């Protein structure tokens, strides 16, 4: 994809403004003995060093540094690679502004100083342009169950409710109260058998005596050490502590 020229110009202008601000700050502080120079020379020296070195760092970061994975690896790679040419620039700036010597003996000790200054400069730039983590909105989307997933259990219901929407199953001693959108009915069956027959359906056990169809849930809340699910048709199903993890995994708590 081709970069937007206007965005590139704006980013370059922002980088330059940031480097100018850092250069002016360093000129005001005057570190590494530069405070002994006349004020004008101090500012010129640090502006040359920070802006010139920063532009070298930006070029390195946008070409080679971007290949390094992770924030810190990219910062370290960029700083290490920009330090040698930036050190040459710093020596040249010192020679032009203050008559500093241009010698190999001065180059090697200066490398470390340039590296220490380059790290925070490039870190500030990286933090300015660092993108915030994406905000992901999650929603519970329930897919309607396949007809065959409930077929075995539905055959136990009366003809009137066999094709109705299944809402919940409530165990009552050796009976089950089956709640549908066509009303409720009692059948003789153990909950364990019903759970086995509904193992492929979209629903889950919320209590030792309750099974709930996922698509029938309209709301949930947790209170007094337990939970409640508001179901279609005004029905309320309890959620026990032992089954709360299943409901939470479905995104309801």
XYZ file of N, CA and C in Angstrom, residues 37-209:
519
model
N 29.982 27.132 27.342
C 29.992 27.876 26.087
C 29.027 29.055 26.159
N 29.167 30.031 25.291
C 28.188 31.122 25.210
C 26.808 30.550 24.898
N 25.751 31.160 25.435
C 24.389 30.623 25.238
C 24.040 30.330 23.792
N 24.400 31.234 22.880
C 24.043 31.009 21.485
C 24.711 29.754 20.960
N 25.971 29.555 21.289
C 26.690 28.379 20.811
C 26.122 27.085 21.414
N 25.714 27.174 22.679
C 25.142 25.982 23.326
C 23.883 25.531 22.581
N 23.001 26.486 22.289
C 21.756 26.138 21.612
C 22.006 25.636 20.194
N 22.922 26.293 19.474
C 23.228 25.861 18.113
C 23.799 24.449 18.125
N 24.711 24.198 19.081
C 25.350 22.877 19.160
C 24.306 21.781 19.404
N 23.444 21.983 20.408
C 22.482 20.932 20.752
C 21.386 20.784 19.707
N 21.020 21.875 19.059
C 20.039 21.749 17.986
C 20.608 20.952 16.816
N 21.870 21.217 16.488
C 22.511 20.440 15.424
C 22.586 18.961 15.790
N 22.973 18.708 17.030
C 23.145 17.313 17.463
C 21.814 16.563 17.546
N 20.834 17.175 18.214
C 19.571 16.487 18.429
C 18.756 16.381 17.149
N 18.630 17.500 16.425
C 17.834 17.450 15.192
C 18.522 16.593 14.136
N 19.826 16.813 13.933
C 20.552 16.017 12.944
C 20.598 14.544 13.318
N 20.981 14.266 14.566
C 21.029 12.870 15.022
C 19.650 12.243 15.039
N 18.635 13.028 15.425
C 17.276 12.494 15.448
C 16.787 12.114 14.071
N 17.115 12.935 13.072
C 16.716 12.613 11.700
C 17.418 11.351 11.195
N 18.664 11.165 11.621
C 19.352 9.905 11.298
C 18.613 8.737 11.939
N 18.227 8.930 13.222
C 17.502 7.879 13.926
C 16.157 7.571 13.297
N 15.451 8.609 12.853
C 14.156 8.397 12.203
C 14.333 7.592 10.920
N 15.365 7.939 10.148
C 15.621 7.212 8.904
C 15.938 5.745 9.182
N 16.765 5.508 10.204
C 17.107 4.128 10.568
C 15.864 3.386 11.064
N 15.078 4.044 11.905
C 13.906 3.401 12.500
C 12.862 3.035 11.450
N 12.656 3.916 10.480
C 11.623 3.682 9.474
C 12.042 2.697 8.391
N 13.338 2.375 8.319
C 13.803 1.440 7.296
C 14.215 0.093 7.898
N 15.135 0.129 8.852
C 15.648 -1.118 9.436
C 14.966 -1.433 10.763
N 14.772 -0.414 11.589
C 14.230 -0.639 12.921
C 12.860 -1.272 12.923
N 12.023 -0.941 11.943
C 10.659 -1.467 11.907
C 10.622 -2.986 11.719
N 11.740 -3.563 11.301
C 11.789 -5.018 11.129
C 11.972 -5.748 12.453
N 12.413 -5.032 13.485
C 12.626 -5.655 14.794
C 11.283 -5.822 15.499
N 10.964 -7.015 16.009
C 9.673 -7.225 16.679
C 9.670 -6.645 18.085
N 8.591 -6.007 18.469
C 8.458 -5.496 19.830
C 9.009 -4.090 19.980
N 8.448 -3.380 20.965
C 8.822 -1.986 21.206
C 10.295 -1.852 21.596
N 10.730 -2.610 22.605
C 12.082 -2.440 23.137
C 13.158 -2.930 22.173
N 12.904 -4.007 21.461
C 13.877 -4.500 20.484
C 14.049 -3.498 19.345
N 12.943 -2.929 18.918
C 13.038 -1.934 17.844
C 13.790 -0.700 18.327
N 13.502 -0.264 19.557
C 14.199 0.901 20.107
C 15.692 0.648 20.232
N 16.060 -0.525 20.734
C 17.478 -0.850 20.908
C 18.184 -0.963 19.563
N 17.541 -1.632 18.599
C 18.165 -1.787 17.288
C 18.371 -0.429 16.619
N 17.366 0.423 16.686
C 17.477 1.749 16.084
C 18.582 2.563 16.732
N 18.638 2.536 18.069
C 19.642 3.331 18.790
C 21.055 2.853 18.499
N 21.251 1.546 18.488
C 22.586 0.992 18.212
C 23.048 1.367 16.807
N 22.153 1.264 15.832
C 22.536 1.523 14.443
C 22.740 3.011 14.157
N 22.013 3.877 14.860
C 22.145 5.305 14.596
C 23.324 5.936 15.325
N 23.837 5.275 16.345
C 24.890 5.870 17.177
C 26.183 6.169 16.412
N 26.737 5.249 15.615
C 28.008 5.571 14.926
C 27.921 6.792 14.006
N 26.925 6.876 13.093
C 26.882 8.080 12.249
C 26.530 9.343 13.036
N 25.696 9.192 14.075
C 25.345 10.361 14.877
C 26.559 10.879 15.635
N 27.430 9.981 16.054
C 28.653 10.394 16.752
C 29.537 11.234 15.838
N 29.622 10.839 14.579
C 30.376 11.642 13.616
C 29.762 13.026 13.466
N 28.439 13.085 13.438
C 27.756 14.367 13.348
C 28.034 15.229 14.572
N 28.010 14.604 15.762
C 28.270 15.345 17.013
C 29.689 15.915 17.005
N 30.657 15.115 16.532
C 32.034 15.606 16.451
C 32.130 16.782 15.486
N 31.445 16.665 14.345
C 31.474 17.753 13.360
C 30.821 19.011 13.928
N 29.698 18.854 14.663
C 29.026 20.006 15.264
C 29.917 20.670 16.303
N 30.600 19.850 17.102
C 31.509 20.410 18.112
C 32.672 21.144 17.479
N 33.154 20.635 16.350
C 34.263 21.286 15.661
C 33.821 22.622 15.067
N 32.612 22.647 14.464
C 32.129 23.874 13.829
C 31.770 24.921 14.867
N 31.087 24.517 15.941
C 30.582 25.482 16.920
C 31.652 25.918 17.902
N 32.427 24.948 18.392
C 33.373 25.277 19.473
C 34.813 24.942 19.133
N 35.107 24.505 17.922
C 36.477 24.198 17.550
C 36.994 22.909 18.140
N 36.111 21.963 18.401
C 36.523 20.679 18.965
C 37.377 19.896 17.993
N 38.212 19.026 18.569
C 39.137 18.251 17.745
C 38.402 17.148 16.999
N 38.852 16.879 15.784
C 38.328 15.761 15.002
C 39.372 14.665 14.993
N 39.220 13.725 15.923
C 40.222 12.667 16.045
C 39.547 11.355 16.432
N 40.187 10.252 16.040
C 39.649 8.934 16.358
C 39.681 8.687 17.859
N 40.671 9.273 18.549
C 40.774 9.101 19.993
C 39.568 9.701 20.709
N 38.963 10.721 20.139
C 37.784 11.346 20.743
C 36.504 10.635 20.309
N 36.555 9.949 19.184
C 35.359 9.302 18.641
C 34.862 8.165 19.537
N 35.788 7.295 19.978
C 35.370 6.113 20.741
C 34.721 6.464 22.081
N 35.268 7.343 22.887
C 34.578 7.695 24.136
C 33.240 8.406 23.896
N 33.154 9.140 22.782
C 31.941 9.883 22.484
C 30.780 8.965 22.081
N 31.114 7.762 21.589
C 30.078 6.816 21.192
C 29.112 6.524 22.333
N 29.653 6.287 23.530
C 28.825 5.935 24.677
C 27.905 7.094 25.073
N 28.444 8.304 25.058
C 27.625 9.463 25.404
C 26.478 9.653 24.405
N 26.779 9.494 23.129
C 25.752 9.638 22.096
C 24.689 8.551 22.243
N 25.119 7.341 22.566
C 24.176 6.239 22.758
C 23.224 6.535 23.905
N 23.748 7.041 25.027
C 22.925 7.337 26.199
C 21.911 8.448 25.927
N 22.276 9.392 25.075
C 21.337 10.469 24.744
C 20.331 10.005 23.686
N 20.788 9.158 22.772
C 19.905 8.711 21.684
C 18.755 7.844 22.191
N 19.000 7.046 23.228
C 17.944 6.162 23.745
C 16.708 6.944 24.187
N 16.849 7.945 25.097
C 15.626 8.661 25.504
C 14.996 9.476 24.379
N 15.832 10.020 23.476
C 15.268 10.793 22.365
C 14.389 9.909 21.490
N 14.906 8.746 21.111
C 14.138 7.859 20.249
C 12.987 7.197 21.012
N 13.160 7.011 22.317
C 12.073 6.436 23.117
C 10.891 7.398 23.185
N 11.197 8.688 23.359
C 10.120 9.691 23.387
C 9.378 9.697 22.061
N 10.129 9.666 20.960
C 9.474 9.640 19.646
C 8.623 8.392 19.468
N 9.160 7.244 19.888
C 8.422 5.990 19.739
C 7.137 6.002 20.560
N 7.210 6.570 21.759
C 6.019 6.632 22.613
C 4.969 7.586 22.044
N 5.439 8.663 21.417
C 4.498 9.611 20.813
C 3.710 8.944 19.693
N 4.403 8.125 18.895
C 3.746 7.493 17.746
C 3.210 6.110 18.051
N 3.371 5.671 19.284
C 2.890 4.321 19.622
C 1.373 4.270 19.558
N 0.869 3.297 18.865
C -0.577 3.173 18.702
C -1.188 2.542 19.951
N -2.306 3.070 20.416
C -2.972 2.459 21.569
C -3.501 1.084 21.202
N -3.573 0.177 22.188
C -4.098 -1.158 21.890
C -5.538 -1.073 21.423
N -5.892 -1.887 20.443
C -7.261 -1.840 19.933
C -8.272 -2.255 20.994
N -9.394 -1.557 21.011
C -10.474 -1.899 21.934
C -11.407 -2.857 21.217
N -11.534 -4.039 21.765
C -12.358 -5.068 21.151
C -13.646 -5.201 21.942
N -14.737 -4.971 21.279
C -16.035 -5.122 21.919
C -16.512 -6.549 21.715
N -16.810 -7.227 22.809
C -17.263 -8.602 22.735
C -18.764 -8.683 22.949
N -19.388 -9.530 22.214
C -20.818 -9.760 22.356
C -21.075 -11.263 22.359
N -22.083 -11.645 23.060
C -22.481 -13.042 23.072
C -23.424 -13.284 21.908
N -22.976 -14.078 20.969
C -23.799 -14.411 19.814
C -24.112 -15.899 19.886
N -25.359 -16.219 19.987
C -25.783 -17.603 20.132
C -26.358 -18.088 18.819
N -25.784 -19.149 18.303
C -26.287 -19.746 17.080
C -27.441 -20.674 17.400
N -28.544 -20.577 16.688
C -29.668 -21.486 16.956
C -29.218 -22.936 16.871
N -29.709 -23.797 17.759
C -29.277 -25.190 17.763
C -29.728 -25.936 16.513
N -28.948 -26.915 16.129
C -29.344 -27.755 15.008
C -30.530 -28.623 15.432
N -31.476 -28.853 14.534
C -32.661 -29.633 14.900
C -32.322 -31.003 15.484
N -31.301 -31.669 14.915
C -30.980 -33.015 15.379
C -30.357 -33.033 16.768
N -29.832 -31.872 17.228
C -29.206 -31.824 18.550
C -30.225 -32.006 19.672
N -31.466 -31.639 19.418
C -32.519 -31.754 20.433
C -33.554 -32.812 20.079
N -33.349 -33.488 18.964
C -34.373 -34.391 18.448
C -34.737 -35.489 19.434
N -33.723 -36.141 20.039
C -34.001 -37.255 20.947
C -34.812 -36.805 22.149
N -34.466 -35.638 22.682
C -35.206 -35.156 23.849
C -36.612 -34.689 23.456
N -36.761 -34.045 22.324
C -38.064 -33.513 21.917
C -39.094 -34.624 21.691
N -38.629 -35.803 21.334
C -39.570 -36.903 21.122
C -40.289 -37.312 22.409
N -39.761 -36.875 23.545
C -40.388 -37.191 24.833
C -41.524 -36.222 25.164
N -41.626 -35.115 24.433
C -42.635 -34.102 24.721
C -43.931 -34.400 23.975
N -44.986 -33.744 24.431
C -46.281 -33.885 23.761
C -46.206 -33.249 22.378
N -47.150 -33.625 21.532
C -47.153 -33.120 20.152
C -47.230 -31.611 20.110
N -47.916 -31.006 21.079
C -48.085 -29.548 21.099
C -46.761 -28.832 21.321
N -45.872 -29.403 22.127
C -44.626 -28.715 22.502
C -43.384 -29.318 21.833
N -43.588 -30.331 21.033
C -42.446 -31.000 20.410
C -41.697 -30.070 19.465
N -42.422 -29.186 18.802
C -41.786 -28.254 17.861
C -41.631 -26.852 18.435
N -41.977 -26.672 19.739
C -41.893 -25.355 20.371
C -40.450 -24.998 20.699
N -40.229 -23.738 20.982
C -38.900 -23.271 21.374
C -38.587 -23.739 22.784
N -37.468 -24.431 22.949
C -37.065 -24.940 24.259
C -36.383 -23.826 25.052
N -36.876 -23.592 26.277
C -36.335 -22.509 27.108
C -35.457 -23.053 28.237
N -35.988 -23.977 29.021
C -35.227 -24.507 30.156
C -35.846 -25.814 30.615
N -35.054 -26.535 31.398
C -35.515 -27.781 32.016
C -35.246 -27.681 33.507
N -36.246 -27.989 34.304
C -36.147 -27.889 35.760
C -36.436 -29.253 36.379
N -35.493 -29.777 37.145
C -35.668 -31.078 37.785
C -36.551 -30.943 39.019
N -37.486 -31.866 39.153
C -38.396 -31.888 40.300
C -38.564 -33.339 40.730
N -37.695 -33.752 41.666
C -37.668 -35.132 42.130
C -37.343 -36.058 40.948
N -38.227 -37.006 40.606
C -37.971 -37.910 39.487
C -38.607 -37.404 38.197
N -39.042 -36.181 38.219
C -39.693 -35.592 37.050
C -38.880 -34.394 36.546
N -39.199 -34.038 35.332
C -38.620 -32.833 34.752
C -39.752 -31.920 34.304
N -39.621 -30.639 34.658
C -40.550 -29.647 34.155
C -39.872 -28.970 32.961
N -40.423 -29.189 31.802
C -39.843 -28.667 30.574
C -40.562 -27.370 30.214
N -39.790 -26.281 30.151
C -40.339 -24.962 29.846
C -40.120 -24.659 28.369
N -41.182 -24.356 27.666
C -41.102 -23.978 26.250
C -41.917 -22.716 26.036
N -41.837 -22.154 24.837
C -42.647 -20.968 24.552
C -44.109 -21.322 24.277
N -44.402 -22.633 24.331
C -45.788 -23.087 24.214
C -46.300 -23.586 25.559
N -45.628 -23.169 26.632
C -46.038 -23.597 27.961
C -45.090 -24.640 28.534
N -45.411 -25.132 29.736
C -44.574 -26.116 30.419
C -45.321 -27.438 30.552
N -44.540 -28.510 30.669
C -45.143 -29.815 30.928
C -44.171 -30.668 31.727
N -44.739 -31.638 32.442
C -43.949 -32.541 33.269
C -43.732 -33.845 32.518
N -42.509 -34.365 32.570
C -42.222 -35.678 31.997
C -41.443 -36.486 33.025
N -41.539 -37.787 32.940
C -40.817 -38.675 33.851
C -39.453 -38.981 33.255
N -38.429 -38.370 33.825
C -37.070 -38.546 33.305
C -36.078 -37.946 34.285
N -34.936 -38.577 34.423
C -33.877 -38.026 35.270
C -33.131 -36.934 34.512
N -32.667 -35.918 35.246
C -31.973 -34.796 34.605
C -30.706 -35.267 33.906
N -30.018 -36.262 34.488
C -28.783 -36.753 33.884
C -29.026 -37.300 32.484
N -30.159 -37.974 32.295
C -30.485 -38.517 30.973
C -30.789 -37.376 29.996
N -31.532 -36.374 30.491
C -31.847 -35.218 29.647
C -30.582 -34.480 29.232
N -29.649 -34.299 30.154
C -28.394 -33.618 29.839
C -27.601 -34.382 28.789
N -27.641 -35.697 28.877
C -26.932 -36.512 27.894
C -27.559 -36.362 26.511
N -28.888 -36.329 26.460
C -29.573 -36.191 25.178
C -29.422 -34.796 24.590
N -29.171 -33.808 25.450
C -29.015 -32.424 24.987
C -27.550 -31.989 24.931
N -26.648 -32.938 24.969
C -25.218 -32.595 25.009
C -24.763 -31.836 23.766
N -25.448 -32.028 22.638
C -25.061 -31.329 21.419
C -25.823 -30.040 21.186
N -26.751 -29.718 22.081
C -27.560 -28.505 21.935
C -26.836 -27.306 22.520
N -27.271 -26.097 22.121
C -26.673 -24.871 22.637
C -27.340 -24.510 23.959
N -26.752 -25.003 25.023
C -27.268 -24.734 26.358
C -26.311 -25.294 27.382
N -26.578 -25.050 28.654
C -25.686 -25.537 29.697
C -26.418 -25.651 31.015
N -25.876 -26.506 31.866
C -26.437 -26.688 33.195
C -25.992 -25.522 34.068
N -26.942 -24.864 34.711
C -26.629 -23.711 35.553
C -26.759 -24.020 37.036
N -27.364 -25.158 37.340
C -27.650 -25.532 38.722
C -27.812 -27.049 38.740
N -27.729 -27.661 39.888
C -27.857 -29.119 39.933
C -29.221 -29.587 39.442
N -30.180 -28.682 39.385
C -31.524 -29.070 38.948
C -32.022 -28.250 37.753
